[in-house]
Tab-separated table of C-alpha atoms in Angstrom:
chain	number	residue	atom	x	y	z
U	538	MET	CA	-148.149	5.574	-77.954
U	539	PRO	CA	-145.512	5.009	-74.935
U	540	LYS	CA	-145.269	8.114	-73.170
U	541	GLU	CA	-141.489	8.911	-73.852
U	542	ARG	CA	-140.564	10.676	-76.877
U	543	PHE	CA	-137.248	10.196	-78.472
U	544	LEU	CA	-134.643	12.927	-80.254
U	545	VAL	CA	-132.043	10.864	-82.111
U	546	ILE	CA	-128.759	12.864	-82.865
U	547	GLY	CA	-126.547	11.310	-86.174
U	548	SER	CA	-129.806	9.823	-87.660
U	549	ASN	CA	-128.400	8.853	-90.661
U	550	SER	CA	-125.879	6.931	-89.063
U	551	PHE	CA	-125.391	3.144	-89.448
U	552	SER	CA	-126.340	2.847	-85.924
U	553	GLY	CA	-128.559	5.928	-85.273
U	554	SER	CA	-130.870	4.817	-88.303
U	555	HIS	CA	-131.169	1.202	-87.008
U	556	PHE	CA	-131.590	2.472	-83.460
U	557	ILE	CA	-134.706	4.345	-85.108
U	558	LYS	CA	-135.865	1.172	-86.338
U	559	ARG	CA	-136.671	0.149	-83.310
U	560	LEU	CA	-137.724	2.868	-81.796
U	561	ILE	CA	-140.240	2.649	-84.477
U	562	ARG	CA	-141.181	-1.211	-84.460
U	563	ASN	CA	-142.001	-0.047	-80.864
U	564	GLY	CA	-144.271	2.684	-81.274
U	565	TYR	CA	-142.140	5.376	-80.053
U	566	PHE	CA	-142.767	9.029	-81.580
U	567	THR	CA	-139.008	9.761	-82.649
U	568	HIS	CA	-137.463	12.924	-84.119
U	569	GLY	CA	-134.127	11.907	-86.176
U	570	VAL	CA	-131.612	14.557	-86.891
U	571	SER	CA	-128.648	14.517	-88.885
U	572	ARG	CA	-126.133	16.967	-90.611
U	573	SER	CA	-126.638	16.258	-94.211
U	574	GLU	CA	-130.139	15.134	-96.117
U	575	GLN	CA	-131.046	11.489	-95.651
U	576	PRO	CA	-128.751	9.166	-97.543
U	577	ASN	CA	-130.297	6.328	-100.545
U	578	LEU	CA	-132.883	4.184	-98.965
U	579	ALA	CA	-129.713	0.838	-98.802
U	580	PHE	CA	-128.796	2.977	-95.949
U	581	LEU	CA	-131.834	3.752	-93.882
U	582	PRO	CA	-132.793	0.803	-92.577
U	583	TYR	CA	-135.994	2.302	-90.974
U	584	LEU	CA	-137.446	2.729	-94.461
U	585	TRP	CA	-136.698	-1.002	-95.481
U	586	GLU	CA	-140.059	-2.784	-93.893
U	587	LYS	CA	-143.061	-1.412	-95.351
U	588	LYS	CA	-145.304	-3.135	-92.166
U	589	ILE	CA	-143.262	-0.504	-90.403
U	590	PHE	CA	-145.675	2.597	-90.388
U	591	ILE	CA	-144.017	6.104	-89.822
U	592	LYS	CA	-146.590	8.706	-90.272
U	593	ASP	CA	-147.276	10.863	-87.623
U	594	ILE	CA	-144.207	8.834	-85.374
U	595	PHE	CA	-141.163	10.065	-87.111
U	596	LYS	CA	-139.933	13.353	-88.315
U	597	PHE	CA	-136.473	14.257	-89.941
U	598	THR	CA	-134.628	17.549	-89.872
U	599	LYS	CA	-131.183	18.813	-91.494
U	600	ILE	CA	-128.996	20.042	-87.953
U	601	ASN	CA	-125.431	20.164	-87.801
U	602	LEU	CA	-124.188	20.441	-84.170
U	603	ASN	CA	-121.709	22.658	-85.151
U	604	LYS	CA	-124.018	25.287	-86.401
U	605	ASP	CA	-127.625	24.719	-85.338
U	606	ILE	CA	-127.777	24.421	-81.851
U	607	GLU	CA	-130.791	27.165	-81.438
U	608	GLN	CA	-132.581	24.985	-83.816
U	609	LEU	CA	-132.023	21.665	-82.409
U	610	ILE	CA	-132.934	22.812	-78.702
U	611	GLU	CA	-136.119	24.735	-80.617
U	612	ILE	CA	-136.773	20.677	-82.124
U	613	ILE	CA	-136.642	19.711	-78.547
U	614	ASN	CA	-138.784	22.220	-76.403
U	615	ILE	CA	-141.405	21.690	-78.980
U	616	ASP	CA	-141.458	17.926	-79.554
U	617	GLU	CA	-141.685	17.762	-76.027
U	618	ILE	CA	-138.519	15.191	-76.046
U	619	THR	CA	-138.079	13.222	-72.900
U	620	HIS	CA	-135.259	10.906	-74.269
U	621	VAL	CA	-132.322	12.164	-76.259
U	622	VAL	CA	-129.831	9.332	-77.719
U	623	ASN	CA	-126.949	10.778	-79.419
U	624	PHE	CA	-124.645	8.941	-81.872
U	625	ALA	CA	-123.397	11.853	-83.802
U	626	ALA	CA	-119.609	12.345	-84.017
U	627	GLN	CA	-116.844	12.601	-85.989
U	628	GLY	CA	-115.116	9.232	-86.906
U	629	MET	CA	-112.363	7.791	-88.617
U	630	VAL	CA	-109.324	7.706	-86.784
U	631	ALA	CA	-106.797	7.836	-89.799
U	632	GLN	CA	-107.983	10.990	-90.810
U	633	SER	CA	-108.130	12.687	-87.524
U	634	TRP	CA	-104.569	12.865	-87.784
U	635	VAL	CA	-104.671	15.577	-90.848
U	636	THR	CA	-107.023	17.997	-89.494
U	637	PRO	CA	-107.243	17.317	-85.776
U	638	GLU	CA	-109.129	20.593	-84.875
U	639	ASP	CA	-112.822	19.156	-87.066
U	640	TRP	CA	-112.468	16.462	-84.645
U	641	TYR	CA	-112.240	18.337	-81.395
U	642	LYS	CA	-114.757	21.109	-82.777
U	643	THR	CA	-117.485	18.277	-83.606
U	644	ASN	CA	-116.741	15.865	-81.045
U	645	VAL	CA	-115.867	18.493	-77.647
U	646	VAL	CA	-116.493	21.930	-78.198
U	647	SER	CA	-120.200	21.587	-80.380
U	648	GLN	CA	-121.108	18.648	-77.716
U	649	VAL	CA	-120.332	20.892	-74.832
U	650	GLU	CA	-121.937	23.877	-75.976
U	651	PHE	CA	-125.098	21.656	-76.817
U	652	HIS	CA	-125.325	19.737	-73.576
U	653	ASN	CA	-124.998	23.186	-71.253
U	654	ARG	CA	-128.193	23.973	-73.040
U	655	LEU	CA	-129.807	20.759	-72.589
U	656	ARG	CA	-128.750	20.346	-68.637
U	657	LEU	CA	-131.491	23.351	-68.308
U	658	ASN	CA	-134.596	21.798	-69.741
U	659	LYS	CA	-135.669	19.758	-66.768
U	660	ASN	CA	-138.339	17.103	-69.084
U	661	ILE	CA	-135.150	15.357	-70.110
U	662	ALA	CA	-135.400	12.123	-68.541
U	663	LYS	CA	-132.245	10.347	-69.887
U	664	TYR	CA	-129.580	11.357	-72.350
U	665	VAL	CA	-127.652	8.089	-73.801
U	666	HIS	CA	-124.108	9.096	-75.075
U	667	ILE	CA	-122.844	6.922	-77.509
U	668	THR	CA	-119.565	6.722	-77.216
U	669	THR	CA	-116.485	4.245	-78.543
U	670	PRO	CA	-114.081	1.634	-76.909
U	671	GLU	CA	-111.112	3.794	-78.786
U	672	VAL	CA	-111.069	5.886	-75.067
U	673	TYR	CA	-109.337	2.871	-73.258
U	674	GLY	CA	-106.267	2.631	-76.246
U	675	ASP	CA	-105.088	-0.599	-76.624
U	676	THR	CA	-107.267	-3.130	-74.159
U	677	LYS	CA	-104.451	-5.560	-73.999
U	678	GLY	CA	-107.323	-8.404	-73.123
U	679	TRP	CA	-110.671	-7.872	-72.088
U	680	ILE	CA	-111.191	-4.877	-69.900
U	681	LYS	CA	-114.248	-3.479	-67.885
U	682	GLU	CA	-115.980	-0.191	-67.539
U	683	LYS	CA	-113.810	1.165	-65.236
U	684	ASP	CA	-110.747	1.045	-66.594
U	685	ILE	CA	-108.914	4.168	-67.032
U	686	PHE	CA	-108.981	6.006	-70.748
U	687	ASP	CA	-105.484	5.639	-72.687
U	688	PRO	CA	-106.201	7.670	-76.268
U	689	SER	CA	-104.216	7.065	-78.959
U	690	THR	CA	-105.251	9.487	-81.914
U	691	PRO	CA	-106.916	13.101	-82.021
U	692	TYR	CA	-109.967	10.965	-82.724
U	693	ALA	CA	-109.716	9.019	-78.978
U	694	VAL	CA	-108.591	12.119	-77.178
U	695	SER	CA	-111.667	14.428	-78.538
U	696	ARG	CA	-113.980	11.324	-77.473
U	697	ALA	CA	-112.718	10.668	-74.315
U	698	ALA	CA	-112.531	14.254	-73.225
U	699	CYS	CA	-116.301	14.697	-74.273
U	700	ASP	CA	-117.002	11.413	-71.813
U	701	LEU	CA	-114.902	13.394	-69.026
U	702	HIS	CA	-116.917	16.331	-69.497
U	703	LEU	CA	-120.431	14.635	-69.177
U	704	LYS	CA	-118.944	13.058	-66.090
U	705	SER	CA	-118.183	16.466	-64.814
U	706	PHE	CA	-121.903	17.733	-65.530
U	707	PHE	CA	-123.671	14.040	-64.084
U	708	LYS	CA	-121.337	15.317	-60.696
U	709	ALA	CA	-122.301	19.332	-60.932
U	710	TYR	CA	-125.940	19.104	-62.518
U	711	ASP	CA	-127.172	15.216	-62.155
U	712	PHE	CA	-127.623	15.335	-65.911
U	713	PRO	CA	-129.133	12.358	-66.794
U	714	VAL	CA	-125.992	10.873	-68.770
U	715	VAL	CA	-125.877	7.045	-69.738
U	716	PHE	CA	-122.866	5.863	-71.412
U	717	THR	CA	-122.766	2.979	-73.671
U	718	ARG	CA	-119.669	1.329	-75.547
U	719	ALA	CA	-120.118	-1.222	-78.155
U	720	ALA	CA	-117.485	-3.738	-79.748
U	721	ASN	CA	-117.746	-2.871	-83.687
U	722	VAL	CA	-120.639	-3.227	-84.866
U	723	TYR	CA	-121.889	-4.378	-88.256
U	724	GLY	CA	-124.518	-5.501	-89.939
U	725	PRO	CA	-126.749	-4.695	-93.233
U	726	GLY	CA	-126.414	-0.739	-94.014
U	727	GLN	CA	-123.113	0.205	-92.672
U	728	GLN	CA	-120.902	3.016	-94.612
U	729	LEU	CA	-119.034	1.201	-97.327
U	730	TYR	CA	-115.651	2.227	-95.980
U	731	ARG	CA	-116.157	-0.125	-92.877
U	732	ILE	CA	-114.229	-3.216	-93.177
U	733	ILE	CA	-116.810	-6.017	-93.636
U	734	PRO	CA	-119.186	-4.119	-96.448
U	735	ARG	CA	-115.720	-3.377	-98.191
U	736	SER	CA	-114.178	-6.400	-97.888
U	737	PHE	CA	-117.708	-8.065	-99.563
U	738	LEU	CA	-117.796	-5.605	-101.978
U	739	SER	CA	-113.990	-6.180	-103.039
U	740	ALA	CA	-114.712	-10.016	-103.511
U	741	LEU	CA	-117.969	-9.795	-105.080
U	742	THR	CA	-116.545	-7.065	-107.583
U	743	GLY	CA	-113.047	-8.281	-107.936
U	744	LYS	CA	-111.689	-4.715	-107.482
U	745	LYS	CA	-108.452	-4.976	-104.930
U	746	MET	CA	-108.487	-3.385	-101.478
U	747	ASP	CA	-106.025	-2.860	-98.622
U	748	LEU	CA	-105.631	-4.584	-95.324
U	749	HIS	CA	-103.452	-2.304	-92.925
U	750	GLY	CA	-101.214	-3.779	-90.781
U	751	GLY	CA	-101.533	-7.040	-92.634
U	752	GLY	CA	-104.939	-6.949	-90.294
U	753	SER	CA	-103.191	-8.267	-87.374
U	754	SER	CA	-105.264	-6.341	-84.658
U	755	ILE	CA	-108.129	-8.326	-82.972
U	756	ARG	CA	-111.586	-6.950	-82.642
U	757	SER	CA	-114.825	-8.312	-81.390
U	758	PHE	CA	-117.654	-7.675	-83.899
U	759	ILE	CA	-121.675	-7.129	-82.972
U	760	HIS	CA	-124.541	-7.496	-84.612
U	761	ILE	CA	-126.302	-4.024	-84.911
U	762	ASP	CA	-129.569	-5.302	-83.956
U	763	ASP	CA	-128.088	-6.883	-80.580
U	764	VAL	CA	-126.856	-3.156	-80.100
U	765	THR	CA	-130.036	-1.653	-80.623
U	766	LYS	CA	-131.802	-3.686	-78.341
U	767	ALA	CA	-129.207	-3.032	-75.335
U	768	THR	CA	-129.555	0.889	-76.266
U	769	LEU	CA	-133.106	1.242	-75.706
U	770	MET	CA	-132.670	-1.248	-72.589
U	771	LEU	CA	-130.247	1.596	-71.140
U	772	ALA	CA	-132.262	4.495	-72.723
U	773	LEU	CA	-135.383	3.044	-70.316
U	774	GLU	CA	-133.743	1.987	-67.749
U	775	GLY	CA	-130.526	2.726	-66.946
U	776	GLU	CA	-128.945	5.017	-64.434
U	777	PRO	CA	-127.961	8.528	-64.582
U	778	GLY	CA	-124.185	8.327	-64.507
U	779	THR	CA	-123.537	4.893	-65.706
U	780	THR	CA	-121.611	3.198	-68.242
U	781	TRP	CA	-122.203	0.195	-69.911
U	782	HIS	CA	-120.310	-2.228	-72.181
U	783	LEU	CA	-121.661	-3.987	-75.184
U	784	SER	CA	-119.938	-6.794	-76.824
U	785	THR	CA	-120.031	-10.215	-77.861
U	786	THR	CA	-117.695	-12.805	-75.581
U	787	LYS	CA	-115.701	-13.801	-78.618
U	788	SER	CA	-112.700	-12.259	-80.763
U	789	ILE	CA	-111.285	-12.148	-84.332
U	790	SER	CA	-108.103	-10.730	-85.897
U	791	ILE	CA	-108.974	-8.431	-89.096
U	792	PHE	CA	-107.140	-10.824	-91.080
U	793	ASP	CA	-109.348	-13.705	-90.410
U	794	LEU	CA	-112.627	-11.895	-90.212
U	795	VAL	CA	-111.733	-10.633	-93.955
U	796	LYS	CA	-110.330	-14.507	-95.310
U	797	LYS	CA	-113.469	-15.468	-93.522
U	798	ILE	CA	-115.403	-13.056	-95.787
U	799	PHE	CA	-113.627	-14.189	-98.815
U	800	SER	CA	-114.292	-17.412	-98.355
U	801	ILE	CA	-118.173	-17.062	-97.810
U	802	THR	CA	-117.709	-15.142	-101.142
U	803	ASN	CA	-116.080	-18.244	-102.808
U	804	SER	CA	-113.300	-15.376	-103.873
U	805	ASP	CA	-109.585	-15.489	-104.296
U	806	PHE	CA	-108.281	-13.534	-100.841
U	807	ASP	CA	-104.584	-13.391	-102.019
U	808	ASP	CA	-105.118	-12.209	-105.822
U	809	LEU	CA	-107.773	-9.371	-104.189
U	810	VAL	CA	-105.781	-8.269	-100.950
U	811	ASN	CA	-102.967	-5.999	-100.897
U	812	ILE	CA	-100.615	-5.762	-97.242
U	813	GLY	CA	-100.659	-2.503	-96.828
U	814	GLU	CA	-98.569	-0.660	-93.651
U	815	GLU	CA	-100.454	-0.104	-90.738
U	816	ARG	CA	-102.264	3.423	-89.815
U	817	LEU	CA	-100.704	5.392	-87.336
U	818	GLY	CA	-101.685	5.193	-83.889
U	819	LYS	CA	-103.931	1.943	-84.447
U	820	ASP	CA	-104.541	0.114	-81.471
U	821	GLN	CA	-104.160	-3.733	-81.137
U	822	SER	CA	-106.982	-4.465	-79.656
U	823	TYR	CA	-110.413	-3.535	-78.073
U	824	LEU	CA	-112.255	-5.898	-76.269
U	825	LEU	CA	-115.065	-4.820	-73.925
U	826	ASP	CA	-116.207	-7.135	-70.886
U	827	SER	CA	-119.747	-7.009	-70.983
U	828	ILE	CA	-121.037	-9.172	-68.132
U	829	LYS	CA	-122.276	-5.810	-66.300
U	830	MET	CA	-124.877	-5.828	-69.149
U	831	ARG	CA	-125.553	-9.564	-69.062
U	832	LYS	CA	-126.277	-9.407	-65.306
U	833	ARG	CA	-128.289	-6.627	-64.929
U	834	PHE	CA	-130.420	-6.806	-67.939
U	835	ASN	CA	-130.486	-10.424	-68.843
U	836	TRP	CA	-128.883	-9.163	-72.146
U	837	SER	CA	-127.027	-11.321	-74.678
U	838	ASP	CA	-125.778	-11.294	-78.051
U	839	LYS	CA	-128.199	-13.410	-80.068
U	840	ILE	CA	-126.616	-13.223	-83.766
U	841	THR	CA	-123.465	-14.851	-84.552
U	842	LEU	CA	-120.953	-13.794	-86.561
U	843	GLU	CA	-121.517	-15.875	-89.407
U	844	GLU	CA	-125.188	-15.291	-89.494
U	845	GLY	CA	-124.378	-11.671	-89.330
U	846	LEU	CA	-121.672	-11.791	-92.061
U	847	THR	CA	-124.483	-14.222	-94.023
U	848	GLU	CA	-127.034	-11.158	-93.934
U	849	THR	CA	-124.681	-8.401	-94.597
U	850	LYS	CA	-123.704	-10.439	-98.081
U	851	LYS	CA	-126.923	-10.476	-98.882
U	852	TRP	CA	-127.289	-6.683	-98.476
U	853	VAL	CA	-124.226	-5.826	-100.382
U	854	SER	CA	-125.222	-8.491	-103.127
U	855	ASP	CA	-128.884	-6.711	-103.535
U	856	ASN	CA	-127.728	-3.639	-103.962
U	857	LEU	CA	-124.580	-4.225	-105.769
U	858	SER	CA	-125.349	-2.153	-109.121
U	859	ILE	CA	-126.162	0.539	-106.800
U	860	PHE	CA	-122.889	0.714	-104.566
U	861	GLU	CA	-120.464	0.078	-107.859
U	862	ASN	CA	-121.195	3.882	-108.561
U	863	PHE	CA	-120.378	4.798	-104.934
U	864	ASN	CA	-117.288	5.881	-103.683
U	865	TRP	CA	-116.089	3.311	-101.457
U	866	ASP	CA	-113.643	5.548	-99.224
U	867	TYR	CA	-114.167	7.931	-96.498
U	868	GLN	CA	-115.561	11.290	-97.513
U	869	HIS	CA	-114.564	14.032	-94.784
U	870	LYS	CA	-117.425	16.180	-93.834
U	871	LYS	CA	-116.531	19.352	-91.737
């Protein structure tokens, strides 16, 4: 077993659960923590493959970062954790306008409290902070890691504030933080309210969906497997204080993406998609230049959008009888 021992915060999240799958495949001891109990098997990719043997190298504990920091620190000490990868954040842009205090509590205040305790642990070799391109606001083209922050929503402001706080800890205490910002991540196991699984659900069930702002915004979609590969590279070899963009080199409008999904499923876009008003504070584009990651680690995205959508369609289809009984909308948790 490798000497590195991982704590994954937000282990039930889409990205967190896929990252755990990669860690387990590579034989790393991993303790996953999330504020909710482990979800339905359809959303836990590290349990999908029977060949992955997780006994003795994986643990799960229900931990709420807003309430259980002492317990979290205890886990880190008992399990002799060397690497912390933090996916935990209060997400969803539109809802952050309704109760912004919840976003600041989870994404800033509780994070700062945790980091201030964690910096005292000298066994931590690396802390990987999974942040977001939304800290930049509308990128207006492909931008690099050194571009200035210009957040447009309470969600984005809360993430930018935490990033700046961690930068100050790196400068003051040599806190071993590495930042990752990924483009729009997708793949099997994603939350059903996200645009790709939600579009497949609508197309396959005939239930209508809303397309805010006509889908005019531009995004770059990257498969989760390409992201977790890069994330593990950075957890092991990324230099503290550095920031890395993880993205493809292609972009697509949300409108064209949804049209593509409906074409793949032979469904009628015009009958099933309602064009609605744009959401408050919606940025037109998040486009990240990932040349730094490509050059330094010889990393590249391998899975095309067409391949990834086909794989995601199969996942939705295979679990459709389960998903039909689920709520497809975002459910806010404090």
